[in-house]
PDB file of C-alpha atoms and ligand atoms in Angstrom:
ATOM      1  CA  UNK A   2     111.597  53.196 -94.711  1.00  0.00           C
ATOM      2  CA  UNK A   3     108.016  53.681 -95.907  1.00  0.00           C
ATOM      3  CA  UNK A   4     105.246  52.708 -93.520  1.00  0.00           C
ATOM      4  CA  UNK A   5     101.483  52.647 -94.013  1.00  0.00           C
ATOM      5  CA  UNK A   6      98.544  52.146 -91.703  1.00  0.00           C
ATOM      6  CA  UNK A   7      95.492  49.975 -92.472  1.00  0.00           C
ATOM      7  CA  UNK A   8      92.821  51.086 -90.009  1.00  0.00           C
ATOM      8  CA  UNK A   9      89.509  49.432 -89.166  1.00  0.00           C
ATOM      9  CA  UNK A  10      87.332  47.884 -86.517  1.00  0.00           C
ATOM     10  CA  UNK A  11      87.947  44.351 -87.770  1.00  0.00           C
ATOM     11  CA  UNK A  12      84.977  42.992 -85.783  1.00  0.00           C
ATOM     12  CA  UNK A  13      85.868  40.482 -87.097  1.00  0.00           C
ATOM     13  CA  UNK A  14      88.645  40.488 -89.675  1.00  0.00           C
ATOM     14  CA  UNK A  15      87.484  38.898 -92.962  1.00  0.00           C
ATOM     15  CA  UNK A  16      89.180  37.847 -96.188  1.00  0.00           C
ATOM     16  CA  UNK A  17      88.428  41.199 -97.882  1.00  0.00           C
ATOM     17  CA  UNK A  18      90.531  42.915 -95.196  1.00  0.00           C
ATOM     18  CA  UNK A  19      93.249  40.245 -95.397  1.00  0.00           C
ATOM     19  CA  UNK A  20      93.612  40.662 -99.149  1.00  0.00           C
ATOM     20  CA  UNK A  21      93.999  44.462 -98.925  1.00  0.00           C
ATOM     21  CA  UNK A  22      96.513  44.242 -96.056  1.00  0.00           C
ATOM     22  CA  UNK A  23      98.573  41.588 -97.902  1.00  0.00           C
ATOM     23  CA  UNK A  24      98.679  43.807-100.999  1.00  0.00           C
ATOM     24  CA  UNK A  25      99.648  46.834 -98.875  1.00  0.00           C
ATOM     25  CA  UNK A  26     102.518  44.735 -97.475  1.00  0.00           C
ATOM     26  CA  UNK A  27     103.827  44.330-101.045  1.00  0.00           C
ATOM     27  CA  UNK A  28     103.892  48.111-101.499  1.00  0.00           C
ATOM     28  CA  UNK A  29     105.333  49.283 -98.166  1.00  0.00           C
ATOM     29  CA  UNK A  30     108.301  48.244 -95.991  1.00  0.00           C
ATOM     30  CA  UNK A  31     106.034  48.179 -92.980  1.00  0.00           C
ATOM     31  CA  UNK A  32     102.244  47.944 -92.601  1.00  0.00           C
ATOM     32  CA  UNK A  33     100.603  48.669 -89.276  1.00  0.00           C
ATOM     33  CA  UNK A  34      97.140  47.205 -88.866  1.00  0.00           C
ATOM     34  CA  UNK A  35      95.417  49.694 -86.543  1.00  0.00           C
ATOM     35  CA  UNK A  36      92.551  48.029 -84.695  1.00  0.00           C
ATOM     36  CA  UNK A  37      90.123  50.689 -83.586  1.00  0.00           C
ATOM     37  CA  UNK A  38      88.853  50.775 -80.009  1.00  0.00           C
ATOM     38  CA  UNK A  39      86.202  53.227 -81.185  1.00  0.00           C
ATOM     39  CA  UNK A  40      83.187  51.310 -82.403  1.00  0.00           C
ATOM     40  CA  UNK A  41      79.736  52.840 -82.656  1.00  0.00           C
ATOM     41  CA  UNK A  42      77.917  49.541 -82.253  1.00  0.00           C
ATOM     42  CA  UNK A  43      78.586  47.078 -79.428  1.00  0.00           C
ATOM     43  CA  UNK A  44      81.398  44.902 -80.766  1.00  0.00           C
ATOM     44  CA  UNK A  45      81.131  41.120 -80.942  1.00  0.00           C
ATOM     45  CA  UNK A  46      84.812  40.790 -80.014  1.00  0.00           C
ATOM     46  CA  UNK A  47      86.789  42.827 -77.489  1.00  0.00           C
ATOM     47  CA  UNK A  48      89.681  44.984 -78.691  1.00  0.00           C
ATOM     48  CA  UNK A  49      92.127  42.409 -77.283  1.00  0.00           C
ATOM     49  CA  UNK A  50      90.418  39.560 -79.148  1.00  0.00           C
ATOM     50  CA  UNK A  51      90.347  41.527 -82.405  1.00  0.00           C
ATOM     51  CA  UNK A  52      94.065  42.298 -82.013  1.00  0.00           C
ATOM     52  CA  UNK A  53      94.897  38.654 -81.229  1.00  0.00           C
ATOM     53  CA  UNK A  54      93.020  37.363 -84.285  1.00  0.00           C
ATOM     54  CA  UNK A  55      94.827  39.864 -86.529  1.00  0.00           C
ATOM     55  CA  UNK A  56      98.216  39.015 -84.989  1.00  0.00           C
ATOM     56  CA  UNK A  57      97.626  35.316 -85.549  1.00  0.00           C
ATOM     57  CA  UNK A  58      96.480  35.890 -89.131  1.00  0.00           C
ATOM     58  CA  UNK A  59      99.428  38.095 -90.114  1.00  0.00           C
ATOM     59  CA  UNK A  60     102.168  36.368 -88.084  1.00  0.00           C
ATOM     60  CA  UNK A  61     103.702  34.878 -91.232  1.00  0.00           C
ATOM     61  CA  UNK A  62     103.452  38.059 -93.312  1.00  0.00           C
ATOM     62  CA  UNK A  63     106.726  39.983 -93.238  1.00  0.00           C
ATOM     63  CA  UNK A  64     106.509  43.653 -92.268  1.00  0.00           C
ATOM     64  CA  UNK A  65     102.967  43.521 -90.873  1.00  0.00           C
ATOM     65  CA  UNK A  66     102.379  44.485 -87.251  1.00  0.00           C
ATOM     66  CA  UNK A  67      99.134  44.960 -85.334  1.00  0.00           C
ATOM     67  CA  UNK A  68      98.498  47.828 -82.909  1.00  0.00           C
ATOM     68  CA  UNK A  69      95.468  49.213 -81.072  1.00  0.00           C
ATOM     69  CA  UNK A  70      94.097  52.559 -82.248  1.00  0.00           C
ATOM     70  CA  UNK A  71      92.993  53.929 -78.859  1.00  0.00           C
ATOM     71  CA  UNK A  72      89.601  55.585 -78.400  1.00  0.00           C
ATOM     72  CA  UNK A  73      89.790  59.355 -78.768  1.00  0.00           C
ATOM     73  CA  UNK A  74      92.953  59.337 -80.884  1.00  0.00           C
ATOM     74  CA  UNK A  75      92.766  60.832 -84.363  1.00  0.00           C
ATOM     75  CA  UNK A  76      94.046  58.593 -87.141  1.00  0.00           C
ATOM     76  CA  UNK A  77      96.349  61.409 -88.310  1.00  0.00           C
ATOM     77  CA  UNK A  78      97.996  61.589 -84.845  1.00  0.00           C
ATOM     78  CA  UNK A  79      98.317  57.809 -84.682  1.00  0.00           C
ATOM     79  CA  UNK A  80     100.062  57.804 -88.085  1.00  0.00           C
ATOM     80  CA  UNK A  81     102.450  60.539 -86.903  1.00  0.00           C
ATOM     81  CA  UNK A  82     103.261  58.548 -83.743  1.00  0.00           C
ATOM     82  CA  UNK A  83     104.054  55.341 -85.648  1.00  0.00           C
ATOM     83  CA  UNK A  84     105.891  57.192 -88.444  1.00  0.00           C
ATOM     84  CA  UNK A  85     103.480  56.249 -91.240  1.00  0.00           C
ATOM     85  CA  UNK A  86     103.184  58.524 -94.268  1.00  0.00           C
ATOM     86  CA  UNK A  87     100.067  56.921 -95.736  1.00  0.00           C
ATOM     87  CA  UNK A  88      96.841  55.131 -95.002  1.00  0.00           C
ATOM     88  CA  UNK A  89      95.832  52.220 -97.238  1.00  0.00           C
ATOM     89  CA  UNK A  90      92.147  51.475 -97.696  1.00  0.00           C
ATOM     90  CA  UNK A  91      90.272  48.969 -99.790  1.00  0.00           C
ATOM     91  CA  UNK A  92      87.283  49.937-101.905  1.00  0.00           C
ATOM     92  CA  UNK A  93      84.511  47.374-102.298  1.00  0.00           C
ATOM     93  CA  UNK A  94      82.987  49.328-105.140  1.00  0.00           C
ATOM     94  CA  UNK A  95      82.061  52.856-106.126  1.00  0.00           C
ATOM     95  CA  UNK A  96      79.604  53.174-103.217  1.00  0.00           C
ATOM     96  CA  UNK A  97      82.520  53.187-100.715  1.00  0.00           C
ATOM     97  CA  UNK A  98      84.152  56.136-102.471  1.00  0.00           C
ATOM     98  CA  UNK A  99      82.191  59.277-101.447  1.00  0.00           C
ATOM     99  CA  UNK A 100      82.613  58.712 -97.708  1.00  0.00           C
ATOM    100  CA  UNK A 101      86.183  57.430 -97.993  1.00  0.00           C
ATOM    101  CA  UNK A 102      87.187  60.348-100.265  1.00  0.00           C
ATOM    102  CA  UNK A 103      85.955  62.978 -97.808  1.00  0.00           C
ATOM    103  CA  UNK A 104      87.770  61.272 -94.945  1.00  0.00           C
ATOM    104  CA  UNK A 105      90.953  61.091 -97.046  1.00  0.00           C
ATOM    105  CA  UNK A 106      90.717  64.798 -97.916  1.00  0.00           C
ATOM    106  CA  UNK A 107      90.137  65.738 -94.269  1.00  0.00           C
ATOM    107  CA  UNK A 108      93.201  63.743 -93.186  1.00  0.00           C
ATOM    108  CA  UNK A 109      95.341  65.379 -95.892  1.00  0.00           C
ATOM    109  CA  UNK A 110      94.184  68.829 -94.803  1.00  0.00           C
ATOM    110  CA  UNK A 111      94.905  68.028 -91.145  1.00  0.00           C
ATOM    111  CA  UNK A 112      98.493  66.804 -91.405  1.00  0.00           C
ATOM    112  CA  UNK A 113      99.306  66.041 -95.054  1.00  0.00           C
ATOM    113  CA  UNK A 114      98.579  62.342 -94.478  1.00  0.00           C
ATOM    114  CA  UNK A 115      97.894  60.672 -97.838  1.00  0.00           C
ATOM    115  CA  UNK A 116      95.385  57.861 -98.433  1.00  0.00           C
ATOM    116  CA  UNK A 117      95.976  55.182-101.037  1.00  0.00           C
ATOM    117  CA  UNK A 118      92.931  53.287-102.286  1.00  0.00           C
ATOM    118  CA  UNK A 119      93.244  49.744-103.558  1.00  0.00           C
ATOM    119  CA  UNK A 120      90.417  48.306-105.636  1.00  0.00           C
ATOM    120  CA  UNK A 121      89.170  45.341-103.649  1.00  0.00           C
ATOM    121  CA  UNK A 122      89.212  41.975-105.391  1.00  0.00           C
ATOM    122  CA  UNK A 123      85.773  41.098-106.770  1.00  0.00           C
ATOM    123  CA  UNK A 124      85.866  37.754-104.943  1.00  0.00           C
ATOM    124  CA  UNK A 125      85.475  39.638-101.658  1.00  0.00           C
ATOM    125  CA  UNK A 126      83.298  42.560-102.719  1.00  0.00           C
ATOM    126  CA  UNK A 127      80.293  41.100-100.886  1.00  0.00           C
ATOM    127  CA  UNK A 128      82.137  40.811 -97.577  1.00  0.00           C
ATOM    128  CA  UNK A 129      81.559  43.043 -94.580  1.00  0.00           C
ATOM    129  CA  UNK A 130      82.077  42.272 -90.902  1.00  0.00           C
ATOM    130  CA  UNK A 131      78.373  42.883 -90.296  1.00  0.00           C
ATOM    131  CA  UNK A 132      77.303  40.327 -92.904  1.00  0.00           C
ATOM    132  CA  UNK A 133      79.813  37.744 -91.667  1.00  0.00           C
ATOM    133  CA  UNK A 134      78.435  38.097 -88.117  1.00  0.00           C
ATOM    134  CA  UNK A 135      74.834  37.913 -89.274  1.00  0.00           C
ATOM    135  CA  UNK A 136      75.312  34.795 -91.409  1.00  0.00           C
ATOM    136  CA  UNK A 137      77.305  33.077 -88.672  1.00  0.00           C
ATOM    137  CA  UNK A 138      74.698  33.923 -86.018  1.00  0.00           C
ATOM    138  CA  UNK A 139      71.984  32.377 -88.198  1.00  0.00           C
ATOM    139  CA  UNK A 140      73.972  29.158 -88.611  1.00  0.00           C
ATOM    140  CA  UNK A 141      75.524  29.786 -92.046  1.00  0.00           C
ATOM    141  CA  UNK A 142      79.029  28.560 -92.868  1.00  0.00           C
ATOM    142  CA  UNK A 143      81.449  31.472 -93.116  1.00  0.00           C
ATOM    143  CA  UNK A 144      84.645  29.369 -93.315  1.00  0.00           C
ATOM    144  CA  UNK A 145      85.356  30.658 -96.849  1.00  0.00           C
ATOM    145  CA  UNK A 146      84.974  34.283 -95.781  1.00  0.00           C
ATOM    146  CA  UNK A 147      87.267  34.639 -92.771  1.00  0.00           C
ATOM    147  CA  UNK A 148      90.813  33.625 -91.810  1.00  0.00           C
ATOM    148  CA  UNK A 149      91.318  30.510 -89.711  1.00  0.00           C
ATOM    149  CA  UNK A 150      91.951  32.433 -86.463  1.00  0.00           C
ATOM    150  CA  UNK A 151      88.574  34.153 -86.796  1.00  0.00           C
ATOM    151  CA  UNK A 152      86.688  31.025 -87.814  1.00  0.00           C
ATOM    152  CA  UNK A 153      87.995  29.201 -84.742  1.00  0.00           C
ATOM    153  CA  UNK A 154      86.902  31.990 -82.389  1.00  0.00           C
ATOM    154  CA  UNK A 155      83.483  32.291 -83.995  1.00  0.00           C
ATOM    155  CA  UNK A 156      82.986  28.536 -83.658  1.00  0.00           C
ATOM    156  CA  UNK A 157      84.151  28.646 -80.015  1.00  0.00           C
ATOM    157  CA  UNK A 158      81.731  31.476 -79.265  1.00  0.00           C
ATOM    158  CA  UNK A 159      78.674  29.618 -80.622  1.00  0.00           C
TER     159      UNK A 159
HETATM  160  P1  ADP B  22      84.966  50.127 -90.412  1.00  0.00           P
HETATM  161  O1  ADP B  22      86.229  50.844 -90.074  1.00  0.00           O
HETATM  162  O2  ADP B  22      83.944  50.933 -91.145  1.00  0.00           O
HETATM  163  O3  ADP B  22      84.401  49.297 -89.312  1.00  0.00           O
HETATM  164  P2  ADP B  22      86.011  47.728 -91.406  1.00  0.00           P
HETATM  165  O4  ADP B  22      86.751  47.549 -90.159  1.00  0.00           O
HETATM  166  O5  ADP B  22      84.996  46.695 -91.763  1.00  0.00           O
HETATM  167  O6  ADP B  22      85.376  49.128 -91.541  1.00  0.00           O
HETATM  168  O7  ADP B  22      87.040  47.776 -92.611  1.00  0.00           O
HETATM  169  C1  ADP B  22      88.200  48.552 -92.593  1.00  0.00           C
HETATM  170  C2  ADP B  22      88.601  48.882 -93.992  1.00  0.00           C
HETATM  171  O8  ADP B  22      88.776  47.670 -94.736  1.00  0.00           O
HETATM  172  C3  ADP B  22      87.541  49.649 -94.754  1.00  0.00           C
HETATM  173  O9  ADP B  22      87.688  50.994 -94.581  1.00  0.00           O
HETATM  174  C4  ADP B  22      87.863  49.267 -96.186  1.00  0.00           C
HETATM  175  O10 ADP B  22      88.935  50.061 -96.633  1.00  0.00           O
HETATM  176  C5  ADP B  22      88.385  47.866 -96.085  1.00  0.00           C
HETATM  177  N1  ADP B  22      87.411  46.817 -96.449  1.00  0.00           N
HETATM  178  C6  ADP B  22      86.384  46.353 -95.719  1.00  0.00           C
HETATM  179  N2  ADP B  22      85.738  45.369 -96.367  1.00  0.00           N
HETATM  180  C7  ADP B  22      86.379  45.199 -97.551  1.00  0.00           C
HETATM  181  C8  ADP B  22      86.193  44.325 -98.679  1.00  0.00           C
HETATM  182  N3  ADP B  22      85.207  43.426 -98.728  1.00  0.00           N
HETATM  183  N4  ADP B  22      87.047  44.454 -99.732  1.00  0.00           N
HETATM  184  C9  ADP B  22      88.040  45.381 -99.690  1.00  0.00           C
HETATM  185  N5  ADP B  22      88.267  46.225 -98.666  1.00  0.00           N
HETATM  186  C10 ADP B  22      87.454  46.138 -97.599  1.00  0.00           C
END
């Protein structure tokens, strides 16, 4: 059985993330969405809320599970614990590559963990959690950019 991890803060999950995770689910028997407790900025949603929104979004997608990535735990150790041989990441464009490539190389040097990059669909290239939050806070409609579970929570919160 081949398992992969899709890590991120998902504060909140948006359709760019959803598309990459759905494509990863076509490639692997099992995909673990690892929701990071470690966020540099103050998160809009708690870890529990971010996990719940991801669970609701992926409940119908076979082979996808959602787990917390606890603070202070290296991604390579998390992958070992859950039995994943690869990390899957989406690239919004070439500007994502330098940082992502150095992280991928570090992880491979640490434990042999491989990273697979999927070219993000152009329809979502403009999406980031930060932009979604900003537009929503200023009263813009982000219904097209986020899954239903996230849209509902954002509407409830405002
Ligand atoms: P971070 O871990 O920097 O907070 P995010 O949680 O926003 O990043 O995203 C997690 C991962 O999802 C990123 O590393 C990237 O691989 C992927 N991703 C984010 N936004 C997009 C997008 N618009 N299109 C494709 N992939 C994306």
